[in-house]
Amino acid sequence: MELLFWLAVGLLAFTYAGYGVVIWAVNKVIKPGKIISETEEELPDVAILIAAYNEEDFIAAKICNTMQLDYPSSKLHIYVVSDGSNDRTNAIIGTFENVTLLYEPARKGKTAAINRAMTFVNQPVTVFTDANVMLNKLALAKMVTHYADPETGGVSGEKRVIEEGVDSASSTEGLYWKYESFLKREDARMSTLVGAAGELFSIRTHLYEALPEDTLLDDFMISMGIIVKNYRIAYEPDAYATELPSLNIAEEYKRKVRIGAGGIQSLIRLPQLLNPFKFGLLTFQYFFHRFMRWTFAPVLIVSAYVLNMMLVTEGIIYAVLFELQTIFHIASFVGWYCERKKIKVKLFFVAYYFNFMHFCIVAGWFKYFKGGQKAAWDKSTRIISLS
């Protein structure tokens, strides 16, 4: 029993803390190579692909933001794929010149829309970005420098969640993404990113392969599909997309459950990445950065607490660890209560959000295996203003 307890604690600790420390330390010892910058004359033509479904609140600002990027306008081509939109999205897009609208009345989901849109793209680099995020002016210029390396098949930008003026459990998403950005940066420095951020990432267009239309995490599967072809996904923190957190925890729940369902679907479809003899270091990264989080982590959290309860009389270390775990879970419950009562105590929200994420992963498992998570999902509502 003691062995099982320490195994559970050790795996959890390494997954959420030790892994980051190890790759950071390795990168400190082994310095990454320099990136070769491209001159303006060498800048490639870029397709900006925006998938939009009923985005009337954001689409005008998004297109304006895209047009104002610091990139030669003659090399910037904007495509908006709007499948099934029945609000003012298409009408708003129609007011802009030099924007290609790809509209299809039937709504089959984001992956189907991207598959269809990519048949129209003929630029060497395609940038995928969400309709409800804004990019910094140098985003494209920073990203394309990485393509000077022929081994780079894609480049991911950074997701930044705006927290100013927002204080709820859903806003703790910003803290999570700061840590996730650290891991992404160190992953990329070591070898490759393990999955790109859907808010902003780019690929060499010719590497794109159509995905099954029921794919739930299109960004992850597109980027991993490039990695299995022996290309790397680079990371560019100076290219970033800003986004507000979900409107409330109920909206964040919908988003996290979809990610949980998509995570287990992705793992089922990428079994080859667990073969260290074929993928070497990538398997190590994939196992601790993705596989553990999407599979065993929720089970290990429960197991560590239950086993600790059974071992509490076996020594002072077990008693102390049990007290610490209990305090953490009580803090999580208090965070849940504060969220319901709209009481702003950010300290408790961290514990609450951690347990909330893992609950959503389990809920996502059940939804996926019951067939309840559809590709044409309802997006989570976010706060409207991005000013």
CSV table of C-alpha atoms in Angstrom, one decimal:
chain,number,residue,atom,x,y,z
A,1,MET,CA,0.0,0.0,0.0
A,2,GLU,CA,2.8,2.4,0.8
A,3,LEU,CA,4.4,1.7,-2.5
A,4,LEU,CA,1.2,2.5,-4.3
A,5,PHE,CA,0.8,5.7,-2.4
A,6,TRP,CA,4.3,6.9,-3.1
A,7,LEU,CA,3.9,5.9,-6.8
A,8,ALA,CA,0.7,7.9,-7.0
A,9,VAL,CA,2.3,11.0,-5.3
A,10,GLY,CA,5.5,10.7,-7.3
A,11,LEU,CA,3.7,10.5,-10.7
A,12,LEU,CA,1.5,13.4,-9.8
A,13,ALA,CA,4.4,15.5,-8.6
A,14,PHE,CA,6.5,14.8,-11.6
A,15,THR,CA,3.6,15.4,-14.0
A,16,TYR,CA,2.7,18.8,-12.6
A,17,ALA,CA,6.1,20.0,-11.2
A,18,GLY,CA,9.0,17.7,-11.8
A,19,TYR,CA,8.6,17.5,-15.6
A,20,GLY,CA,8.8,21.3,-15.9
A,21,VAL,CA,11.9,21.4,-13.7
A,22,VAL,CA,13.6,18.6,-15.6
A,23,ILE,CA,13.2,20.1,-19.1
A,24,TRP,CA,14.1,23.5,-17.8
A,25,ALA,CA,17.3,22.1,-16.2
A,26,VAL,CA,18.2,20.2,-19.4
A,27,ASN,CA,17.7,23.3,-21.5
A,28,LYS,CA,20.0,25.2,-19.2
A,29,VAL,CA,22.8,22.7,-19.8
A,30,ILE,CA,22.1,22.2,-23.5
A,31,LYS,CA,21.7,25.6,-25.1
A,32,PRO,CA,19.3,25.7,-28.1
A,33,GLY,CA,20.5,26.7,-31.5
A,34,LYS,CA,20.0,30.2,-32.9
A,35,ILE,CA,17.0,31.0,-35.1
A,36,ILE,CA,17.9,32.4,-38.5
A,37,SER,CA,15.8,35.5,-39.2
A,38,GLU,CA,14.3,36.1,-42.7
A,39,THR,CA,14.5,39.5,-44.4
A,40,GLU,CA,11.4,41.2,-45.6
A,41,GLU,CA,12.1,40.2,-49.2
A,42,GLU,CA,12.1,36.6,-48.0
A,43,LEU,CA,8.9,36.8,-46.1
A,44,PRO,CA,6.4,34.1,-47.4
A,45,ASP,CA,2.9,34.7,-48.5
A,46,VAL,CA,0.7,33.9,-45.5
A,47,ALA,CA,-2.9,32.7,-45.4
A,48,ILE,CA,-4.8,33.7,-42.2
A,49,LEU,CA,-7.6,31.2,-41.7
A,50,ILE,CA,-10.3,32.3,-39.2
A,51,ALA,CA,-13.0,29.7,-38.4
A,52,ALA,CA,-16.2,31.6,-37.4
A,53,TYR,CA,-19.5,30.3,-36.3
A,54,ASN,CA,-22.0,33.0,-35.1
A,55,GLU,CA,-19.2,35.4,-34.2
A,56,GLU,CA,-21.1,38.7,-34.9
A,57,ASP,CA,-19.7,40.1,-31.6
A,58,PHE,CA,-16.1,39.7,-32.5
A,59,ILE,CA,-15.6,39.2,-36.3
A,60,ALA,CA,-15.3,42.9,-37.3
A,61,ALA,CA,-12.7,43.6,-34.6
A,62,LYS,CA,-10.9,40.4,-35.6
A,63,ILE,CA,-10.7,41.3,-39.2
A,64,CYS,CA,-9.5,44.9,-38.4
A,65,ASN,CA,-6.9,43.4,-36.0
A,66,THR,CA,-5.7,41.1,-38.7
A,67,MET,CA,-5.4,43.8,-41.3
A,68,GLN,CA,-3.4,46.0,-38.9
A,69,LEU,CA,-0.7,43.3,-38.4
A,70,ASP,CA,2.8,44.4,-39.2
A,71,TYR,CA,3.2,42.3,-42.3
A,72,PRO,CA,3.3,43.3,-46.0
A,73,SER,CA,-0.3,43.6,-47.1
A,74,SER,CA,0.6,42.1,-50.5
A,75,LYS,CA,1.6,38.9,-48.7
A,76,LEU,CA,-1.3,38.7,-46.3
A,77,HIS,CA,-4.4,36.8,-47.4
A,78,ILE,CA,-7.4,36.5,-45.1
A,79,TYR,CA,-9.9,33.7,-45.3
A,80,VAL,CA,-12.9,33.4,-43.1
A,81,VAL,CA,-14.7,30.0,-43.1
A,82,SER,CA,-18.2,30.4,-41.8
A,83,ASP,CA,-20.1,27.2,-41.8
A,84,GLY,CA,-23.7,27.3,-40.6
A,85,SER,CA,-23.6,30.9,-39.2
A,86,ASN,CA,-27.1,32.3,-38.9
A,87,ASP,CA,-26.5,35.6,-37.3
A,88,ARG,CA,-24.9,38.7,-38.8
A,89,THR,CA,-21.4,37.2,-39.1
A,90,ASN,CA,-21.5,36.8,-42.9
A,91,ALA,CA,-23.0,40.2,-43.5
A,92,ILE,CA,-20.2,41.8,-41.5
A,93,ILE,CA,-17.5,39.9,-43.3
A,94,GLY,CA,-19.0,41.1,-46.6
A,95,THR,CA,-18.3,44.8,-45.7
A,96,PHE,CA,-14.6,44.2,-45.8
A,97,GLU,CA,-12.5,44.2,-49.0
A,98,ASN,CA,-9.7,41.7,-49.6
A,99,VAL,CA,-11.3,39.1,-47.3
A,100,THR,CA,-12.3,35.8,-48.8
A,101,LEU,CA,-15.5,34.4,-47.2
A,102,LEU,CA,-15.9,30.6,-47.5
A,103,TYR,CA,-19.5,30.0,-46.5
A,104,GLU,CA,-21.4,26.7,-46.3
A,105,PRO,CA,-25.0,26.6,-45.0
A,106,ALA,CA,-24.6,23.2,-43.4
A,107,ARG,CA,-22.9,23.1,-40.0
A,108,LYS,CA,-20.6,20.0,-39.6
A,109,GLY,CA,-18.2,21.4,-37.0
A,110,LYS,CA,-14.9,23.3,-37.0
A,111,THR,CA,-12.8,20.4,-38.3
A,112,ALA,CA,-15.0,19.9,-41.3
A,113,ALA,CA,-14.9,23.7,-41.9
A,114,ILE,CA,-11.1,23.8,-41.8
A,115,ASN,CA,-10.8,20.8,-44.1
A,116,ARG,CA,-12.9,22.5,-46.6
A,117,ALA,CA,-11.2,25.9,-46.3
A,118,MET,CA,-7.7,24.3,-46.7
A,119,THR,CA,-8.7,23.2,-50.3
A,120,PHE,CA,-8.8,26.9,-51.2
A,121,VAL,CA,-5.5,28.0,-49.6
A,122,ASN,CA,-2.5,28.1,-51.9
A,123,GLN,CA,-0.1,30.2,-49.8
A,124,PRO,CA,3.0,28.4,-48.4
A,125,VAL,CA,2.2,29.2,-44.8
A,126,THR,CA,-1.2,29.0,-43.1
A,127,VAL,CA,-2.0,30.7,-39.8
A,128,PHE,CA,-4.9,29.4,-37.8
A,129,THR,CA,-6.5,31.8,-35.3
A,130,ASP,CA,-9.8,32.0,-33.5
A,131,ALA,CA,-12.4,34.7,-34.2
A,132,ASN,CA,-12.5,35.9,-30.6
A,133,VAL,CA,-8.8,36.5,-30.0
A,134,MET,CA,-6.7,39.5,-30.9
A,135,LEU,CA,-3.1,39.3,-32.1
A,136,ASN,CA,-0.2,41.5,-31.4
A,137,LYS,CA,1.1,43.5,-34.3
A,138,LEU,CA,4.4,41.6,-34.7
A,139,ALA,CA,2.8,38.1,-34.4
A,140,LEU,CA,3.2,37.1,-38.0
A,141,ALA,CA,6.6,38.6,-38.5
A,142,LYS,CA,7.9,36.8,-35.4
A,143,MET,CA,6.3,33.5,-36.4
A,144,VAL,CA,7.6,33.2,-39.9
A,145,THR,CA,11.3,33.6,-38.9
A,146,HIS,CA,11.2,30.0,-37.7
A,147,TYR,CA,10.5,28.7,-41.2
A,148,ALA,CA,14.1,29.5,-42.1
A,149,ASP,CA,14.8,26.2,-40.4
A,150,PRO,CA,13.7,23.4,-42.9
A,151,GLU,CA,13.0,21.1,-40.0
A,152,THR,CA,10.3,23.4,-38.7
A,153,GLY,CA,6.9,22.3,-39.9
A,154,GLY,CA,4.8,24.6,-37.7
A,155,VAL,CA,5.0,27.5,-35.2
A,156,SER,CA,2.7,28.0,-32.2
A,157,GLY,CA,2.1,31.4,-30.7
A,158,GLU,CA,1.3,32.1,-27.1
A,159,LYS,CA,-2.2,32.3,-25.5
A,160,ARG,CA,-2.6,35.1,-23.0
A,161,VAL,CA,-5.7,35.2,-20.9
A,162,ILE,CA,-6.7,38.8,-19.8
A,163,GLU,CA,-7.4,38.9,-16.1
A,164,GLU,CA,-7.7,42.6,-15.4
A,165,GLY,CA,-11.1,43.4,-13.8
A,166,VAL,CA,-12.0,39.7,-13.6
A,167,ASP,CA,-11.9,37.8,-10.4
A,168,SER,CA,-13.5,34.4,-10.5
A,169,ALA,CA,-12.6,30.7,-10.7
A,170,SER,CA,-12.8,30.9,-14.5
A,171,SER,CA,-10.3,33.7,-14.5
A,172,THR,CA,-7.8,31.3,-12.8
A,173,GLU,CA,-7.5,30.0,-16.4
A,174,GLY,CA,-4.9,32.8,-16.8
A,175,LEU,CA,-2.7,31.4,-14.1
A,176,TYR,CA,-2.9,28.0,-15.7
A,177,TRP,CA,-1.9,29.3,-19.1
A,178,LYS,CA,1.1,31.1,-17.7
A,179,TYR,CA,2.4,27.8,-16.4
A,180,GLU,CA,1.4,26.1,-19.6
A,181,SER,CA,3.3,28.7,-21.6
A,182,PHE,CA,6.4,28.0,-19.6
A,183,LEU,CA,6.1,24.3,-20.4
A,184,LYS,CA,5.5,25.0,-24.1
A,185,ARG,CA,8.6,27.2,-24.3
A,186,GLU,CA,10.8,24.6,-22.6
A,187,ASP,CA,9.3,21.8,-24.7
A,188,ALA,CA,10.1,23.6,-27.9
A,189,ARG,CA,13.6,24.5,-26.7
A,190,MET,CA,14.3,20.8,-25.9
A,191,SER,CA,12.9,19.4,-29.2
A,192,THR,CA,9.4,20.3,-30.2
A,193,LEU,CA,6.1,21.6,-28.9
A,194,VAL,CA,3.7,18.8,-27.9
A,195,GLY,CA,0.5,20.3,-29.5
A,196,ALA,CA,-0.1,23.9,-30.6
A,197,ALA,CA,-2.5,26.5,-29.2
A,198,GLY,CA,-5.6,26.8,-31.4
A,199,GLU,CA,-5.8,30.5,-30.7
A,200,LEU,CA,-2.7,31.1,-32.8
A,201,PHE,CA,-0.5,28.6,-34.7
A,202,SER,CA,0.8,28.2,-38.2
A,203,ILE,CA,2.0,25.4,-40.4
A,204,ARG,CA,3.7,24.8,-43.8
A,205,THR,CA,0.5,24.5,-45.9
A,206,HIS,CA,1.7,21.5,-47.9
A,207,LEU,CA,2.0,19.4,-44.6
A,208,TYR,CA,-1.7,19.7,-43.9
A,209,GLU,CA,-3.7,16.5,-44.1
A,210,ALA,CA,-7.5,16.5,-43.8
A,211,LEU,CA,-8.7,15.2,-40.4
A,212,PRO,CA,-11.7,13.0,-39.6
A,213,GLU,CA,-14.7,15.4,-39.3
A,214,ASP,CA,-15.5,14.1,-35.8
A,215,THR,CA,-12.1,15.4,-34.5
A,216,LEU,CA,-12.6,17.4,-31.3
A,217,LEU,CA,-9.2,19.0,-30.9
A,218,ASP,CA,-8.3,20.1,-34.4
A,219,ASP,CA,-5.3,22.3,-33.2
A,220,PHE,CA,-3.7,19.4,-31.3
A,221,MET,CA,-4.2,16.8,-34.1
A,222,ILE,CA,-3.1,19.1,-36.9
A,223,SER,CA,0.2,19.9,-35.0
A,224,MET,CA,0.8,16.4,-33.9
A,225,GLY,CA,0.2,15.1,-37.4
A,226,ILE,CA,3.1,17.3,-38.5
A,227,ILE,CA,5.3,16.1,-35.7
A,228,VAL,CA,4.8,12.4,-36.7
A,229,LYS,CA,6.2,13.4,-40.1
A,230,ASN,CA,9.5,14.2,-38.4
A,231,TYR,CA,9.0,17.9,-38.4
A,232,ARG,CA,9.1,20.0,-35.2
A,233,ILE,CA,6.6,22.6,-33.9
A,234,ALA,CA,8.5,25.7,-32.8
A,235,TYR,CA,7.2,28.1,-30.1
A,236,GLU,CA,7.2,31.9,-30.5
A,237,PRO,CA,6.2,33.7,-27.2
A,238,ASP,CA,6.5,37.1,-28.9
A,239,ALA,CA,3.5,36.1,-31.2
A,240,TYR,CA,0.5,36.1,-28.9
A,241,ALA,CA,-3.2,36.0,-28.9
A,242,THR,CA,-5.1,37.7,-26.1
A,243,GLU,CA,-8.4,36.3,-24.9
A,244,LEU,CA,-10.8,37.0,-22.0
A,245,PRO,CA,-11.7,34.1,-19.7
A,246,SER,CA,-15.0,32.3,-19.9
A,247,LEU,CA,-18.0,34.3,-18.8
A,248,ASN,CA,-18.5,32.1,-15.8
A,249,ILE,CA,-17.6,28.7,-14.4
A,250,ALA,CA,-20.5,27.0,-16.2
A,251,GLU,CA,-19.2,28.2,-19.6
A,252,GLU,CA,-15.7,27.1,-18.6
A,253,TYR,CA,-17.1,23.7,-17.7
A,254,LYS,CA,-18.5,23.2,-21.2
A,255,ARG,CA,-15.1,24.1,-22.7
A,256,LYS,CA,-13.1,21.9,-20.3
A,257,VAL,CA,-15.3,18.9,-20.8
A,258,ARG,CA,-14.9,19.2,-24.6
A,259,ILE,CA,-11.1,19.3,-24.1
A,260,GLY,CA,-11.4,16.2,-21.8
A,261,ALA,CA,-13.3,14.4,-24.5
A,262,GLY,CA,-11.0,15.5,-27.2
A,263,GLY,CA,-8.0,14.6,-25.2
A,264,ILE,CA,-9.0,11.0,-24.8
A,265,GLN,CA,-10.0,10.8,-28.5
A,266,SER,CA,-6.6,12.2,-29.5
A,267,LEU,CA,-4.7,9.7,-27.3
A,268,ILE,CA,-6.7,6.8,-28.9
A,269,ARG,CA,-5.8,8.1,-32.4
A,270,LEU,CA,-2.1,8.6,-31.6
A,271,PRO,CA,-0.9,5.4,-30.0
A,272,GLN,CA,2.3,5.4,-31.9
A,273,LEU,CA,3.6,8.3,-29.9
A,274,LEU,CA,3.9,6.1,-26.9
A,275,ASN,CA,6.7,4.1,-28.7
A,276,PRO,CA,10.0,5.4,-27.4
A,277,PHE,CA,12.0,3.3,-29.8
A,278,LYS,CA,10.4,5.2,-32.7
A,279,PHE,CA,10.0,8.7,-31.2
A,280,GLY,CA,12.6,8.8,-28.4
A,281,LEU,CA,12.5,12.1,-26.5
A,282,LEU,CA,9.1,13.0,-27.9
A,283,THR,CA,7.5,10.0,-26.2
A,284,PHE,CA,8.8,11.3,-22.8
A,285,GLN,CA,7.4,14.7,-23.5
A,286,TYR,CA,4.1,13.4,-24.8
A,287,PHE,CA,3.7,11.0,-21.9
A,288,PHE,CA,4.1,13.6,-19.1
A,289,HIS,CA,2.8,16.7,-20.8
A,290,ARG,CA,-0.3,15.1,-22.4
A,291,PHE,CA,-0.9,11.5,-21.7
A,292,MET,CA,-0.7,11.6,-17.9
A,293,ARG,CA,-2.9,14.7,-17.7
A,294,TRP,CA,-5.6,13.3,-19.9
A,295,THR,CA,-5.7,9.8,-18.4
A,296,PHE,CA,-4.2,8.9,-15.0
A,297,ALA,CA,-4.0,12.3,-13.3
A,298,PRO,CA,-7.6,12.4,-12.0
A,299,VAL,CA,-7.3,8.8,-10.8
A,300,LEU,CA,-4.0,9.5,-9.1
A,301,ILE,CA,-5.4,12.5,-7.2
A,302,VAL,CA,-8.2,10.3,-5.7
A,303,SER,CA,-5.9,7.4,-5.1
A,304,ALA,CA,-3.3,9.5,-3.3
A,305,TYR,CA,-5.9,10.8,-0.9
A,306,VAL,CA,-7.6,7.5,-0.2
A,307,LEU,CA,-4.3,5.6,0.3
A,308,ASN,CA,-3.0,8.4,2.5
A,309,MET,CA,-6.1,8.1,4.6
A,310,MET,CA,-5.4,4.4,5.1
A,311,LEU,CA,-1.8,5.1,6.0
A,312,VAL,CA,-2.3,8.1,8.3
A,313,THR,CA,-1.4,6.2,11.4
A,314,GLU,CA,1.8,4.7,9.9
A,315,GLY,CA,4.0,7.7,10.6
A,316,ILE,CA,4.3,11.4,11.0
A,317,ILE,CA,5.0,11.9,7.3
A,318,TYR,CA,1.7,10.3,6.3
A,319,ALA,CA,-0.2,12.4,8.9
A,320,VAL,CA,1.3,15.6,7.7
A,321,LEU,CA,0.7,14.8,4.0
A,322,PHE,CA,-2.9,13.8,4.8
A,323,GLU,CA,-3.5,17.1,6.6
A,324,LEU,CA,-2.0,19.0,3.6
A,325,GLN,CA,-4.2,17.2,1.1
A,326,THR,CA,-7.2,17.7,3.3
A,327,ILE,CA,-6.5,21.4,3.6
A,328,PHE,CA,-6.1,21.6,-0.2
A,329,HIS,CA,-9.4,19.9,-0.9
A,330,ILE,CA,-11.2,22.0,1.7
A,331,ALA,CA,-9.8,25.1,0.0
A,332,SER,CA,-11.2,23.7,-3.2
A,333,PHE,CA,-14.6,23.3,-1.7
A,334,VAL,CA,-14.5,26.8,-0.3
A,335,GLY,CA,-13.5,28.1,-3.7
A,336,TRP,CA,-16.5,26.4,-5.2
A,337,TYR,CA,-18.8,28.0,-2.5
A,338,CYS,CA,-17.3,31.4,-3.1
A,339,GLU,CA,-17.8,31.0,-6.8
A,340,ARG,CA,-21.5,30.2,-6.3
A,341,LYS,CA,-21.9,33.1,-3.9
A,342,LYS,CA,-19.9,35.5,-6.1
A,343,ILE,CA,-17.4,36.1,-3.3
A,344,LYS,CA,-14.0,37.2,-4.6
A,345,VAL,CA,-11.3,35.2,-2.8
A,346,LYS,CA,-8.7,34.4,-5.4
A,347,LEU,CA,-6.6,32.2,-3.0
A,348,PHE,CA,-9.3,29.5,-2.9
A,349,PHE,CA,-9.9,29.6,-6.7
A,350,VAL,CA,-6.5,28.0,-7.4
A,351,ALA,CA,-7.3,24.9,-5.5
A,352,TYR,CA,-10.9,24.9,-6.9
A,353,TYR,CA,-9.7,25.3,-10.5
A,354,PHE,CA,-7.2,22.5,-10.2
A,355,ASN,CA,-9.8,20.0,-9.0
A,356,PHE,CA,-12.4,21.4,-11.4
A,357,MET,CA,-10.1,20.7,-14.3
A,358,HIS,CA,-9.7,17.1,-13.4
A,359,PHE,CA,-13.4,16.7,-12.7
A,360,CYS,CA,-14.0,18.0,-16.3
A,361,ILE,CA,-11.5,15.5,-17.7
A,362,VAL,CA,-13.4,12.6,-16.2
A,363,ALA,CA,-16.7,14.1,-17.3
A,364,GLY,CA,-15.1,14.4,-20.8
A,365,TRP,CA,-14.2,10.7,-20.8
A,366,PHE,CA,-17.8,9.7,-20.1
A,367,LYS,CA,-19.2,12.1,-22.6
A,368,TYR,CA,-16.8,10.8,-25.3
A,369,PHE,CA,-17.5,7.1,-24.7
A,370,LYS,CA,-21.2,7.7,-24.6
A,371,GLY,CA,-21.0,9.5,-27.9
A,372,GLY,CA,-22.3,12.8,-26.4
A,373,GLN,CA,-19.5,15.1,-27.5
A,374,LYS,CA,-20.2,16.2,-31.1
A,375,ALA,CA,-17.8,17.9,-33.5
A,376,ALA,CA,-20.3,20.7,-34.0
A,377,TRP,CA,-20.1,21.9,-30.3
A,378,ASP,CA,-21.5,25.0,-28.8
A,379,LYS,CA,-18.7,27.4,-28.0
A,380,SER,CA,-18.3,28.7,-24.5
A,381,THR,CA,-19.5,32.3,-23.9
A,382,ARG,CA,-16.7,34.8,-23.0
A,383,ILE,CA,-16.8,38.4,-21.9
A,384,ILE,CA,-17.5,40.5,-25.0
A,385,SER,CA,-15.1,43.5,-24.7
A,386,LEU,CA,-11.5,43.0,-25.6
A,387,SER,CA,-10.6,46.6,-25.0
